[in-house]
Short mmCIF file of C-alpha atoms in Angstrom, two decimals:
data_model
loop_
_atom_site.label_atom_id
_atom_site.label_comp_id
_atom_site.label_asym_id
_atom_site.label_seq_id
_atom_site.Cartn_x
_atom_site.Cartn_y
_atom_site.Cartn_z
CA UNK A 1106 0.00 0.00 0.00
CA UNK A 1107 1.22 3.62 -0.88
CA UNK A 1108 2.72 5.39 2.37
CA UNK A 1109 -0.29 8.28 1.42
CA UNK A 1110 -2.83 5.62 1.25
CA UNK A 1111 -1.57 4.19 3.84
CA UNK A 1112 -1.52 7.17 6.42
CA UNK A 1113 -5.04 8.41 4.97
CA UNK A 1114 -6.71 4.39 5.89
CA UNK A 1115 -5.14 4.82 9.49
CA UNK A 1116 -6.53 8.48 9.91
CA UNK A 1117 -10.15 7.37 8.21
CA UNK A 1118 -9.77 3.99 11.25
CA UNK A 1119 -8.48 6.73 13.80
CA UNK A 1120 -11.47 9.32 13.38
CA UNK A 1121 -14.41 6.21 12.68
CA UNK A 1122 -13.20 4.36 15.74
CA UNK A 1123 -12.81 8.02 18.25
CA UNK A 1124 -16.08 9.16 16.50
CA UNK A 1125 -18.07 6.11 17.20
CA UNK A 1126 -17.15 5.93 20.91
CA UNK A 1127 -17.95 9.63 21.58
CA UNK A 1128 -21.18 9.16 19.99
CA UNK A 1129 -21.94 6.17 21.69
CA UNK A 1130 -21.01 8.19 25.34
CA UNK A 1131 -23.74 10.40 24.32
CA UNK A 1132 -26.42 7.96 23.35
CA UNK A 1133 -29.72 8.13 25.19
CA UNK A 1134 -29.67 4.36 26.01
CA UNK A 1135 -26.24 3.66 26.05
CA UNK A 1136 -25.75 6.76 29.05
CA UNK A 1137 -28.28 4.67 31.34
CA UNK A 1138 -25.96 2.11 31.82
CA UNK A 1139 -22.45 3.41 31.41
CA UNK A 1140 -23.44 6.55 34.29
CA UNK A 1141 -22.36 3.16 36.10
CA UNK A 1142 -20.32 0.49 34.26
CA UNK A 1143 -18.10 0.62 31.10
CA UNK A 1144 -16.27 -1.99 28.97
CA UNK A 1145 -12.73 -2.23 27.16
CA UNK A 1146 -13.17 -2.49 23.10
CA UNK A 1147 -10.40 -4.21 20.89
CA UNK A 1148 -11.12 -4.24 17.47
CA UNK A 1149 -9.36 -5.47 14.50
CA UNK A 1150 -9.43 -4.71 10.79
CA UNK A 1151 -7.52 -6.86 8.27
CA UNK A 1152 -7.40 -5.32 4.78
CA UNK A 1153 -4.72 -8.19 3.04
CA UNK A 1154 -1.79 -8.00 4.46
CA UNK A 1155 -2.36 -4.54 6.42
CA UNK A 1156 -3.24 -5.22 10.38
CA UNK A 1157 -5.21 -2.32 12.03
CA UNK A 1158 -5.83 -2.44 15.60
CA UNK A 1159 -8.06 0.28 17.70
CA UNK A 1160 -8.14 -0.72 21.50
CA UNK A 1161 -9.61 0.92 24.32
CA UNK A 1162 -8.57 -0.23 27.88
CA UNK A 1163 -6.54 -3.28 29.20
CA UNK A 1164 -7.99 -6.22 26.36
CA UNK A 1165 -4.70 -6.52 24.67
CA UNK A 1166 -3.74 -8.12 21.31
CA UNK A 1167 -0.67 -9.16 20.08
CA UNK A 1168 1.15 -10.58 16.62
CA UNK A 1169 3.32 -12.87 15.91
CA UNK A 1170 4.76 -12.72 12.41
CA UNK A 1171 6.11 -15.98 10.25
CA UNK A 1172 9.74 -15.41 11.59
CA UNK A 1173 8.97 -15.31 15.06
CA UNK A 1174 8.82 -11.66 15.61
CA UNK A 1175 6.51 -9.87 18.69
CA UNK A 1176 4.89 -7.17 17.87
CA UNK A 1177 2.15 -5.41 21.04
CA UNK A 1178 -0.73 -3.66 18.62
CA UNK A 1179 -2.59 -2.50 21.83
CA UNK A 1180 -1.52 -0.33 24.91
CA UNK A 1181 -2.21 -1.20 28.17
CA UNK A 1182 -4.85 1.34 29.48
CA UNK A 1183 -4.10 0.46 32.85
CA UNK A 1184 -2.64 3.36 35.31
CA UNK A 1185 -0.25 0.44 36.77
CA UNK A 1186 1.82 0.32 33.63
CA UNK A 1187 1.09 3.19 31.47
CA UNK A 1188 2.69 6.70 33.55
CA UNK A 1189 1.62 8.96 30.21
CA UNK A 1190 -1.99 8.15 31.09
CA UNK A 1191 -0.79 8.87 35.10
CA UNK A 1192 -0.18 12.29 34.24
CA UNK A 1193 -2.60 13.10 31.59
CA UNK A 1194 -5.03 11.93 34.37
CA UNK A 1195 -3.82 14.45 36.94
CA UNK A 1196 -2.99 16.97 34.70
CA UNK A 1197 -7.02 17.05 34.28
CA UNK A 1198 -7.56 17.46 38.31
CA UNK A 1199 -8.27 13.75 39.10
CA UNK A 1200 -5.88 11.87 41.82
CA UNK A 1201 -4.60 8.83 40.99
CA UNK A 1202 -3.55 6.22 43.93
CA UNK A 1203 -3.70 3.43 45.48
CA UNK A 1204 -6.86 2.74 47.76
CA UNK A 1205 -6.40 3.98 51.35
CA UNK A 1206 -7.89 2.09 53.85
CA UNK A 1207 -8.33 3.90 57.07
CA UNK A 1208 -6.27 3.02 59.43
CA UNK A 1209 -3.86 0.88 57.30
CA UNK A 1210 -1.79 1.39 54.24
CA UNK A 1211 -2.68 1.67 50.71
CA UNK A 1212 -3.33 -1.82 49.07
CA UNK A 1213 -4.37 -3.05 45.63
CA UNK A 1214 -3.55 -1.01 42.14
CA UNK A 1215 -3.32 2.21 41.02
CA UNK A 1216 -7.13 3.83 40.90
CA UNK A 1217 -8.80 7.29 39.44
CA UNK A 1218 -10.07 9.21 42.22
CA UNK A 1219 -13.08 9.80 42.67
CA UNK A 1220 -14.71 6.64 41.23
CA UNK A 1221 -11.46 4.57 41.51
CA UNK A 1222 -11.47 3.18 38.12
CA UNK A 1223 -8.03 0.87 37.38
CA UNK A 1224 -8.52 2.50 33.75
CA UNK A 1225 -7.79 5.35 32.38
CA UNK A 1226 -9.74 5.06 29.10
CA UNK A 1227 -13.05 2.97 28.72
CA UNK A 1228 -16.47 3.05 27.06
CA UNK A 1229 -18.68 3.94 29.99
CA UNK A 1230 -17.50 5.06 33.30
CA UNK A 1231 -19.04 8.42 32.87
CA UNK A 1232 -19.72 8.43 37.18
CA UNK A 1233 -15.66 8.90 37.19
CA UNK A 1234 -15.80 12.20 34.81
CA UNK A 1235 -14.55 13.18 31.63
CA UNK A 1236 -10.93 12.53 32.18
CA UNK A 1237 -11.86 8.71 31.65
CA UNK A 1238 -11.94 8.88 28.24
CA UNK A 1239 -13.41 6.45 24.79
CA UNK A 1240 -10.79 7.41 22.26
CA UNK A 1241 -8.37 4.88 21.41
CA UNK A 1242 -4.53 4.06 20.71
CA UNK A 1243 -5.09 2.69 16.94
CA UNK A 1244 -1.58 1.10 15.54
CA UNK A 1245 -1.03 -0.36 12.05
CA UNK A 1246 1.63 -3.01 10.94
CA UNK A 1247 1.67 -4.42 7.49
CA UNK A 1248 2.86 -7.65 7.23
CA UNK A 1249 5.18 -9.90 4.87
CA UNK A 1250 3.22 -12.10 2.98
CA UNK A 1251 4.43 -15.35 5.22
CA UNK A 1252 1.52 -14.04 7.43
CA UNK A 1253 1.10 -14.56 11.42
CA UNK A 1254 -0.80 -15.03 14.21
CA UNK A 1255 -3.01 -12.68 16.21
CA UNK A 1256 -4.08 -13.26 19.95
CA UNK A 1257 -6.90 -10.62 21.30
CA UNK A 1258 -7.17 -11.41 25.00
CA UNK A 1259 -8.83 -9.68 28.06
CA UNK A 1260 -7.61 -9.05 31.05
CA UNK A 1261 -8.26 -12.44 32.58
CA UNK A 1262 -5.50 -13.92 30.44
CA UNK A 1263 -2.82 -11.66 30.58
CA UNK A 1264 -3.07 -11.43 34.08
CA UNK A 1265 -2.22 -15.13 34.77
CA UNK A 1266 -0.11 -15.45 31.34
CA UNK A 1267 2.83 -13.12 29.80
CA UNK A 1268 2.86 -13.03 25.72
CA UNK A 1269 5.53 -15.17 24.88
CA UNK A 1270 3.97 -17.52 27.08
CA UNK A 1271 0.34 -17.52 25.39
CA UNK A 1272 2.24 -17.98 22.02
CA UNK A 1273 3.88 -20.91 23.31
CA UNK A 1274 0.80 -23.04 24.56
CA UNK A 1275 -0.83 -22.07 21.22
CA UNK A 1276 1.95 -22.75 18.74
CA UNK A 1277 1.33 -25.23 16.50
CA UNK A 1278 -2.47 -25.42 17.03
CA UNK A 1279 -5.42 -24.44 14.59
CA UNK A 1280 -6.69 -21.29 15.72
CA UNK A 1281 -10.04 -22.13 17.78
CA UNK A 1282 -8.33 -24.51 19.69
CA UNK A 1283 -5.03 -22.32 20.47
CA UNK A 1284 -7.61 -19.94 21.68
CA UNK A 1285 -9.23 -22.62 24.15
CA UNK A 1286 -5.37 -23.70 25.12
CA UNK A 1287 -4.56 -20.25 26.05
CA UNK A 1288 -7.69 -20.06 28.11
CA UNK A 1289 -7.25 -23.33 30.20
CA UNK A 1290 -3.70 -22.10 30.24
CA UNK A 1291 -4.69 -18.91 31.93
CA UNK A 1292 -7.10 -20.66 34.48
CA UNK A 1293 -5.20 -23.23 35.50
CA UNK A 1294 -2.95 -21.93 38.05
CA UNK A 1295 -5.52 -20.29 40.35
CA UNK A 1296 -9.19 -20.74 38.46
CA UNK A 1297 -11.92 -18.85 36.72
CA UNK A 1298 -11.25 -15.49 38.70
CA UNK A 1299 -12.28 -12.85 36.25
CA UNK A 1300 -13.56 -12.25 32.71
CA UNK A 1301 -11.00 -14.79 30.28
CA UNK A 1302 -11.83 -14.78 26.74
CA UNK A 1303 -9.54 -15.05 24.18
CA UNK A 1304 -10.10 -14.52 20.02
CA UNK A 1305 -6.57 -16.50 17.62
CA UNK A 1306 -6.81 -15.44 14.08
CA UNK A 1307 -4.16 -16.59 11.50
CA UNK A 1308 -3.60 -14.82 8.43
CA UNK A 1309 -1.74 -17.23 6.41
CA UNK A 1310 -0.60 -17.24 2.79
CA UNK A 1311 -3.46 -18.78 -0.03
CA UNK A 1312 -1.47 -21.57 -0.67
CA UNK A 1313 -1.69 -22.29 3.47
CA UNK A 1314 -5.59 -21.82 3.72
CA UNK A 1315 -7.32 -24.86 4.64
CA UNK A 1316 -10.24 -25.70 2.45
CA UNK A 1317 -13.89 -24.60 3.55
CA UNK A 1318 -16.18 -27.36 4.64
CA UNK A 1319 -18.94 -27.94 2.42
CA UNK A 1320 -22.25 -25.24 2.17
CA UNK A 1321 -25.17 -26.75 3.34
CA UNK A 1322 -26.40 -26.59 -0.52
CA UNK A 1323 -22.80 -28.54 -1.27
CA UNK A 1324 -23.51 -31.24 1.24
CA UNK A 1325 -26.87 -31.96 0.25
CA UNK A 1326 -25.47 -32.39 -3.25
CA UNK A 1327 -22.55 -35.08 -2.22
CA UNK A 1328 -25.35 -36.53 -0.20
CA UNK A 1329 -27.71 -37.04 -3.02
CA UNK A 1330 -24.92 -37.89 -5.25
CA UNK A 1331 -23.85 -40.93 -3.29
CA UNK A 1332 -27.77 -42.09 -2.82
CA UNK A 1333 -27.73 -42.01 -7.03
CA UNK A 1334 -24.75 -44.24 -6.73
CA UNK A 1335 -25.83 -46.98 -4.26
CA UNK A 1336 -29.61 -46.63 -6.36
CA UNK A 1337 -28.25 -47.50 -9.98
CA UNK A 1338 -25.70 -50.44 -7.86
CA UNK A 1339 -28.90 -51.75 -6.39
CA UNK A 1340 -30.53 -51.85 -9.62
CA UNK A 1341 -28.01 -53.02 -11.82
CA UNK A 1342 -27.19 -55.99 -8.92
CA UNK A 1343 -31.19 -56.72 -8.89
CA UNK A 1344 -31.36 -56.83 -12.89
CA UNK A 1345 -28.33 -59.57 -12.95
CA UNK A 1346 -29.95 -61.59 -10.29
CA UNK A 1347 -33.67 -61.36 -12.42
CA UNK A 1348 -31.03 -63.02 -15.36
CA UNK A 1349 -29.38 -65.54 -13.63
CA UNK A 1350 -32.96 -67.04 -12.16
CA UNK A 1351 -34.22 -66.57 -15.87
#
């Protein structure tokens, strides 16, 4: 893809995907229930060989390429491991900090205060005010054509698994059932302790692409075919008997 193309497709992605999460913020219905609750969005848009990734939140995705390269395609939203959101955060009047019990020291992760939201960008949320915000960190890679492998995750997953770690238990494996190894992987150690759903798509060459199973149409056709087969067999083993009794 032309560099100008290609800059113009991650600008067009950029403003759809900020655009559509504002607007959803102020949606009549949607404002009932995020004044209380919110969500992370990952979203991913393969055009050929071009990878574009919009994520909002801690629901990370990550790429491996044919030759073994790593490449993160979502930030970490988190307040724990992302300082630039820290101080854009407080830079808008909001505290960030640990939670202070009374009495006792501060325990547990980094939190927006008031509300103390781990987050500092979500869709929803609005109780904690507008420096929680929807828009997203949208990267683009475009890869050789010796494809790779994508792993979208939530939270649940990486918490219990590092990257290089999910790749491993998957490697090797069709993609719907790397996705179910990575999330037995992720549960084993200490159970089902939060949301822990995880999305493998690989984007492989055409000469790699497994054939589709047949259309319901198709199947009905090899169906009907073989009954035709067995019917004129049946027939032409009835006629010889009818001549050898003659």
């Amino acid at each position: 893809m032309p560099r100008g193309l290609q800059l113009g497709w991650l600008q067009e992605v950029w403003q759809g995907s900020t655009g559509g999460a504002s607007r959803s913020r102020t949606g009549s219905l949607f404002a009932v229930s995020a004044e209380s609750s919110g969500t992370t969005v990952t979203f991913v848009i393969i055009d050929e060989w071009v990878v574009t990734v919009a994520s909002v939140g801690d629901s990370r995705c990550i790429l491996e390429s044919a030759d073994g390269s790593l490449y993160h395609l979502s930030a970490d939203h988190r307040f724990d491991s992302n300082r630039d959101e820290v101080e854009r955060v407080t830079a808008w009047g909001s505290k960030v900090g640990q939670l202070n019990v009374v009495g006792g020291p501060e325990v547990g992760p980094l939190r927006c205060w008031p509300g103390g939201l781990c987050l500092s960008r979500s869709i929803g949320e609005m109780y904690v005010g507008e420096c929680i915000i929807p828009v997203p960190h949208v990267k683009q890679v475009k890869l050789s054509h010796a494809g790779g492998r994508i792993i979208i995750a939530s939270d649940g997953v990486w918490d219990d698994l590092t990257f290089e770690m999910a790749l491993e238990c998957s490697r090797g494996y069709p993609s719907d059932i790397a996705a179910n190894r990575i999330v037995n992987e992720a549960i084993l150690p200490r159970g089902l302790r939060d949301d822990t759903t995880c999305i493998v798509v690989d984007i492989l060459p055409p000469e790699k692409l497994a054939p589709s199973p047949p259309t319901k149409w198709q199947g009905k056709t090899v169906l009907n075919n073989m009954f035709r087969v067995d019917l004129k067999n049946n027939m032409f083993h009835q006629k010889n008997q009818m001549h050898l009794l003659n």
